[in-house]
C-alpha cells in the first residue's frame, strides 16, 4: 500500500504494508517516532509531487511488492500541487501500479456552477487564503481537472462526488455547509 501521511489502514488490516510519503521535517520526526516499532510501515522522505523519485526510492521498493495490487491514496495532497500538469503527475503513478490497484483522491473543488455562483466565489476566496497563508498552497480545481487525474481508471460508484456523499453512514440530518460543497473525492480501479 502507498498512502498519505494521514491514513490509518493498519487499524483495519494490521498486516498491510504501508509507505507514508512526506518531506516536512516535523511530520517526519513525529512519524518516525510513531513507526519505530512497526516493521510493516515506513516513511519515504521524497517529494510526493515527484513520482519518479518515489517510484525509485529504495525504501519504497524494499517495502512494497509492485507485482501485487496496491492502493495509492492522494487524500488532501494534490490540491497543494500548483502545477498545471496534475493529470500527468498522477498518470506516472497510475502507470507504475499493477492491474487491480486502486487510486483514491480527495481534492479542493471549484464547482463553477452557474446555478450556485456563490460556491465558486467561496472556492476562489479559500484558494486565495490558502495561497497567502504560511502553507502557501491550496488550489481549487474543476470537476474535469480532478477527474483527469484518474486517467482511464474505472471509477468506483458513486464516482467523483462531494466527499460527504461517499458511502454515507445514514441519512443526512442537516444541510452541508457551503465549504463542504468545495471538496470532492473518488476512487478508481486499474484494470
Tab-separated table of N, CA, C and O in Angstrom, residues 44-114:
chain	number	residue	atom	x	y	z
A	44	UNK	N	8.907	7.452	3.439
A	44	UNK	CA	9.803	7.921	2.386
A	44	UNK	C	9.865	9.441	2.499
A	44	UNK	O	8.841	10.098	2.652
A	45	UNK	N	11.061	9.973	2.414
A	45	UNK	CA	11.242	11.423	2.539
A	45	UNK	C	11.213	12.128	1.190
A	45	UNK	O	11.604	13.282	1.082
A	46	UNK	N	10.740	11.464	0.190
A	46	UNK	CA	10.670	12.055	-1.153
A	46	UNK	C	9.574	13.118	-1.222
A	46	UNK	O	8.730	13.228	-0.342
A	47	UNK	N	9.591	13.836	-2.303
A	47	UNK	CA	8.564	14.832	-2.595
A	47	UNK	C	7.423	14.123	-3.307
A	47	UNK	O	7.613	13.557	-4.381
A	48	UNK	N	6.240	14.162	-2.739
A	48	UNK	CA	5.095	13.447	-3.295
A	48	UNK	C	4.741	13.922	-4.705
A	48	UNK	O	4.083	13.220	-5.468
A	49	UNK	N	5.207	15.108	-5.068
A	49	UNK	CA	4.933	15.641	-6.403
A	49	UNK	C	6.039	15.293	-7.402
A	49	UNK	O	6.068	15.804	-8.512
A	50	UNK	N	6.934	14.413	-6.996
A	50	UNK	CA	7.985	13.883	-7.870
A	50	UNK	C	7.826	12.370	-7.927
A	50	UNK	O	8.580	11.625	-7.300
A	51	UNK	N	6.830	11.884	-8.669
A	51	UNK	CA	6.538	10.442	-8.638
A	51	UNK	C	7.699	9.552	-9.049
A	51	UNK	O	7.884	8.477	-8.466
A	52	UNK	N	8.490	9.965	-10.008
A	52	UNK	CA	9.615	9.110	-10.418
A	52	UNK	C	10.624	8.950	-9.288
A	52	UNK	O	11.210	7.883	-9.113
A	53	UNK	N	10.811	9.993	-8.501
A	53	UNK	CA	11.703	9.931	-7.335
A	53	UNK	C	11.167	8.906	-6.334
A	53	UNK	O	11.916	8.074	-5.819
A	54	UNK	N	9.867	8.935	-6.081
A	54	UNK	CA	9.252	7.999	-5.130
A	54	UNK	C	9.323	6.572	-5.657
A	54	UNK	O	9.659	5.639	-4.923
A	55	UNK	N	9.019	6.400	-6.932
A	55	UNK	CA	8.979	5.056	-7.514
A	55	UNK	C	10.357	4.411	-7.623
A	55	UNK	O	10.453	3.200	-7.821
A	56	UNK	N	11.415	5.196	-7.471
A	56	UNK	CA	12.783	4.660	-7.479
A	56	UNK	C	13.394	4.627	-6.077
A	56	UNK	O	14.509	4.145	-5.896
A	57	UNK	N	12.676	5.139	-5.093
A	57	UNK	CA	13.180	5.228	-3.724
A	57	UNK	C	13.389	3.824	-3.141
A	57	UNK	O	12.489	2.972	-3.194
A	58	UNK	N	14.550	3.584	-2.589
A	58	UNK	CA	14.888	2.260	-2.053
A	58	UNK	C	13.911	1.811	-0.975
A	58	UNK	O	13.507	0.640	-0.957
A	59	UNK	N	13.499	2.714	-0.085
A	59	UNK	CA	12.588	2.303	0.988
A	59	UNK	C	11.227	1.892	0.426
A	59	UNK	O	10.587	0.975	0.948
A	60	UNK	N	10.790	2.534	-0.641
A	60	UNK	CA	9.522	2.165	-1.278
A	60	UNK	C	9.663	0.798	-1.942
A	60	UNK	O	8.831	-0.093	-1.742
A	61	UNK	N	10.730	0.616	-2.711
A	61	UNK	CA	10.928	-0.631	-3.445
A	61	UNK	C	11.155	-1.824	-2.513
A	61	UNK	O	10.737	-2.944	-2.812
A	62	UNK	N	11.803	-1.596	-1.376
A	62	UNK	CA	12.025	-2.672	-0.410
A	62	UNK	C	10.742	-3.044	0.316
A	62	UNK	O	10.567	-4.179	0.733
A	63	UNK	N	9.865	-2.087	0.472
A	63	UNK	CA	8.692	-2.280	1.318
A	63	UNK	C	7.452	-2.759	0.568
A	63	UNK	O	6.606	-3.439	1.149
A	64	UNK	N	7.322	-2.384	-0.703
A	64	UNK	CA	6.114	-2.712	-1.454
A	64	UNK	C	6.389	-3.724	-2.559
A	64	UNK	O	7.450	-3.713	-3.160
A	65	UNK	N	5.417	-4.550	-2.818
A	65	UNK	CA	5.501	-5.550	-3.875
A	65	UNK	C	4.677	-5.052	-5.064
A	65	UNK	O	3.446	-5.154	-5.067
A	66	UNK	N	5.356	-4.505	-6.068
A	66	UNK	CA	4.678	-3.946	-7.228
A	66	UNK	C	4.173	-5.017	-8.197
A	66	UNK	O	3.662	-4.693	-9.265
A	67	UNK	N	4.254	-6.292	-7.825
A	67	UNK	CA	3.666	-7.352	-8.652
A	67	UNK	C	2.251	-7.683	-8.167
A	67	UNK	O	1.559	-8.472	-8.789
A	68	UNK	N	1.853	-7.069	-7.052
A	68	UNK	CA	0.524	-7.297	-6.486
A	68	UNK	C	-0.221	-5.969	-6.429
A	68	UNK	O	0.400	-4.913	-6.327
A	69	UNK	N	-1.570	-6.012	-6.476
A	69	UNK	CA	-2.330	-4.768	-6.417
A	69	UNK	C	-1.990	-3.939	-5.182
A	69	UNK	O	-1.751	-4.469	-4.096
A	70	UNK	N	-1.945	-2.625	-5.393
A	70	UNK	CA	-1.639	-1.663	-4.340
A	70	UNK	C	-2.763	-0.643	-4.272
A	70	UNK	O	-3.604	-0.570	-5.160
A	71	UNK	N	-2.748	0.158	-3.237
A	71	UNK	CA	-3.663	1.295	-3.126
A	71	UNK	C	-2.816	2.547	-2.984
A	71	UNK	O	-1.874	2.584	-2.196
A	72	UNK	N	-3.155	3.553	-3.757
A	72	UNK	CA	-2.489	4.852	-3.685
A	72	UNK	C	-3.532	5.850	-3.230
A	72	UNK	O	-4.537	6.063	-3.911
A	73	UNK	N	-3.323	6.422	-2.074
A	73	UNK	CA	-4.259	7.399	-1.535
A	73	UNK	C	-3.635	8.786	-1.605
A	73	UNK	O	-2.662	9.066	-0.912
A	74	UNK	N	-4.185	9.617	-2.437
A	74	UNK	CA	-3.787	11.019	-2.528
A	74	UNK	C	-4.911	11.806	-1.861
A	74	UNK	O	-5.738	12.428	-2.503
A	75	UNK	N	-4.928	11.740	-0.553
A	75	UNK	CA	-6.002	12.338	0.231
A	75	UNK	C	-5.487	13.633	0.855
A	75	UNK	O	-4.614	13.610	1.721
A	76	UNK	N	-6.020	14.734	0.360
A	76	UNK	CA	-5.612	16.038	0.892
A	76	UNK	C	-4.220	16.452	0.468
A	76	UNK	O	-3.569	17.221	1.165
A	77	UNK	N	-3.733	15.926	-0.652
A	77	UNK	CA	-2.372	16.243	-1.078
A	77	UNK	C	-2.327	17.001	-2.393
A	77	UNK	O	-1.631	18.004	-2.509
A	78	UNK	N	-3.045	16.532	-3.390
A	78	UNK	CA	-2.905	17.071	-4.743
A	78	UNK	C	-3.342	18.522	-4.877
A	78	UNK	O	-2.877	19.225	-5.775
A	79	UNK	N	-4.221	18.994	-3.995
A	79	UNK	CA	-4.593	20.404	-4.105
A	79	UNK	C	-3.453	21.319	-3.663
A	79	UNK	O	-3.516	22.521	-3.878
A	80	UNK	N	-2.411	20.747	-3.110
A	80	UNK	CA	-1.217	21.551	-2.777
A	80	UNK	C	-0.204	21.557	-3.916
A	80	UNK	O	0.840	22.185	-3.806
A	81	UNK	N	-0.513	20.865	-4.976
A	81	UNK	CA	0.324	20.898	-6.174
A	81	UNK	C	-0.181	22.026	-7.064
A	81	UNK	O	-1.331	22.014	-7.512
A	82	UNK	N	0.661	23.009	-7.315
A	82	UNK	CA	0.227	24.198	-8.051
A	82	UNK	C	0.488	24.118	-9.543
A	82	UNK	O	0.081	25.002	-10.294
A	83	UNK	N	1.142	23.066	-10.001
A	83	UNK	CA	1.422	22.918	-11.426
A	83	UNK	C	0.158	22.669	-12.231
A	83	UNK	O	-0.892	22.322	-11.684
A	84	UNK	N	0.276	22.849	-13.534
A	84	UNK	CA	-0.871	22.641	-14.420
A	84	UNK	C	-0.900	21.212	-14.972
A	84	UNK	O	-1.812	20.861	-15.704
A	85	UNK	N	0.084	20.402	-14.619
A	85	UNK	CA	0.191	19.045	-15.148
A	85	UNK	C	-0.165	17.975	-14.115
A	85	UNK	O	0.415	16.894	-14.094
A	86	UNK	N	-1.158	18.252	-13.286
A	86	UNK	CA	-1.513	17.295	-12.227
A	86	UNK	C	-1.987	15.958	-12.795
A	86	UNK	O	-1.726	14.909	-12.205
A	87	UNK	N	-2.668	15.969	-13.938
A	87	UNK	CA	-3.106	14.708	-14.545
A	87	UNK	C	-1.898	13.882	-14.991
A	87	UNK	O	-1.865	12.664	-14.794
A	88	UNK	N	-0.893	14.535	-15.554
A	88	UNK	CA	0.325	13.825	-15.980
A	88	UNK	C	1.088	13.290	-14.766
A	88	UNK	O	1.610	12.177	-14.794
A	89	UNK	N	1.134	14.069	-13.707
A	89	UNK	CA	1.787	13.628	-12.468
A	89	UNK	C	1.127	12.343	-11.979
A	89	UNK	O	1.799	11.345	-11.709
A	90	UNK	N	-0.203	12.337	-11.923
A	90	UNK	CA	-0.914	11.146	-11.458
A	90	UNK	C	-0.772	9.987	-12.437
A	90	UNK	O	-0.700	8.833	-12.019
A	91	UNK	N	-0.695	10.275	-13.731
A	91	UNK	CA	-0.557	9.199	-14.711
A	91	UNK	C	0.751	8.442	-14.505
A	91	UNK	O	0.817	7.229	-14.706
A	92	UNK	N	1.792	9.137	-14.061
A	92	UNK	CA	3.065	8.478	-13.765
A	92	UNK	C	2.874	7.440	-12.659
A	92	UNK	O	3.373	6.317	-12.754
A	93	UNK	N	2.139	7.813	-11.612
A	93	UNK	CA	1.843	6.856	-10.546
A	93	UNK	C	0.991	5.697	-11.083
A	93	UNK	O	1.271	4.526	-10.836
A	94	UNK	N	-0.071	6.033	-11.805
A	94	UNK	CA	-1.001	5.021	-12.301
A	94	UNK	C	-0.276	4.016	-13.197
A	94	UNK	O	-0.491	2.806	-13.089
A	95	UNK	N	0.595	4.512	-14.058
A	95	UNK	CA	1.342	3.616	-14.947
A	95	UNK	C	2.191	2.611	-14.172
A	95	UNK	O	2.404	1.487	-14.625
A	96	UNK	N	2.678	2.998	-13.002
A	96	UNK	CA	3.535	2.119	-12.200
A	96	UNK	C	2.750	1.085	-11.402
A	96	UNK	O	3.322	0.089	-10.953
A	97	UNK	N	1.458	1.311	-11.215
A	97	UNK	CA	0.644	0.400	-10.412
A	97	UNK	C	0.256	-0.839	-11.215
A	97	UNK	O	-0.082	-0.738	-12.393
A	98	UNK	N	0.262	-2.000	-10.579
A	98	UNK	CA	-0.185	-3.210	-11.271
A	98	UNK	C	-1.712	-3.231	-11.425
A	98	UNK	O	-2.426	-2.518	-10.707
A	99	UNK	N	-2.197	-4.052	-12.345
A	99	UNK	CA	-3.637	-4.233	-12.526
A	99	UNK	C	-4.266	-4.657	-11.201
A	99	UNK	O	-3.661	-5.386	-10.417
A	100	UNK	N	-5.476	-4.172	-10.969
A	100	UNK	CA	-6.179	-4.487	-9.722
A	100	UNK	C	-5.942	-3.458	-8.631
A	100	UNK	O	-6.557	-3.527	-7.577
A	101	UNK	N	-5.052	-2.506	-8.877
A	101	UNK	CA	-4.750	-1.463	-7.884
A	101	UNK	C	-5.868	-0.417	-7.839
A	101	UNK	O	-6.626	-0.255	-8.797
A	102	UNK	N	-5.931	0.282	-6.717
A	102	UNK	CA	-6.909	1.340	-6.519
A	102	UNK	C	-6.205	2.667	-6.286
A	102	UNK	O	-5.129	2.707	-5.675
A	103	UNK	N	-6.831	3.747	-6.743
A	103	UNK	CA	-6.343	5.108	-6.508
A	103	UNK	C	-7.503	5.899	-5.912
A	103	UNK	O	-8.598	5.939	-6.490
A	104	UNK	N	-7.265	6.512	-4.760
A	104	UNK	CA	-8.267	7.381	-4.131
A	104	UNK	C	-7.711	8.799	-4.104
A	104	UNK	O	-6.535	9.002	-3.781
A	105	UNK	N	-8.565	9.741	-4.446
A	105	UNK	CA	-8.172	11.153	-4.455
A	105	UNK	C	-9.270	11.966	-3.785
A	105	UNK	O	-10.455	11.773	-4.077
A	106	UNK	N	-8.876	12.856	-2.882
A	106	UNK	CA	-9.787	13.914	-2.434
A	106	UNK	C	-9.105	15.230	-2.783
A	106	UNK	O	-7.874	15.328	-2.749
A	107	UNK	N	-9.918	16.222	-3.151
A	107	UNK	CA	-9.335	17.443	-3.702
A	107	UNK	C	-10.266	18.626	-3.492
A	107	UNK	O	-11.489	18.501	-3.602
A	108	UNK	N	-9.674	19.801	-3.222
A	108	UNK	CA	-10.447	21.039	-3.169
A	108	UNK	C	-11.124	21.252	-4.518
A	108	UNK	O	-10.511	21.025	-5.563
A	109	UNK	N	-12.364	21.732	-4.503
A	109	UNK	CA	-13.205	21.755	-5.694
A	109	UNK	C	-13.825	23.127	-5.926
A	109	UNK	O	-14.417	23.710	-5.020
A	110	UNK	N	-13.673	23.613	-7.144
A	110	UNK	CA	-14.363	24.832	-7.579
A	110	UNK	C	-15.488	24.379	-8.498
A	110	UNK	O	-15.244	24.003	-9.642
A	111	UNK	N	-16.748	24.411	-8.014
A	111	UNK	CA	-17.847	23.871	-8.806
A	111	UNK	C	-18.161	24.655	-10.084
A	111	UNK	O	-18.726	24.087	-11.020
A	112	UNK	N	-17.803	25.897	-10.143
A	112	UNK	CA	-18.107	26.729	-11.325
A	112	UNK	C	-19.507	26.447	-11.851
A	112	UNK	O	-19.715	26.255	-13.037
A	113	UNK	N	-20.448	26.437	-10.916
A	113	UNK	CA	-21.839	26.134	-11.239
A	113	UNK	C	-22.621	27.436	-11.396
A	113	UNK	O	-22.771	28.187	-10.427
A	114	UNK	N	-23.137	27.721	-12.602
A	114	UNK	CA	-23.884	28.962	-12.793
A	114	UNK	C	-25.148	29.031	-11.935
A	114	UNK	O	-25.655	30.108	-11.655
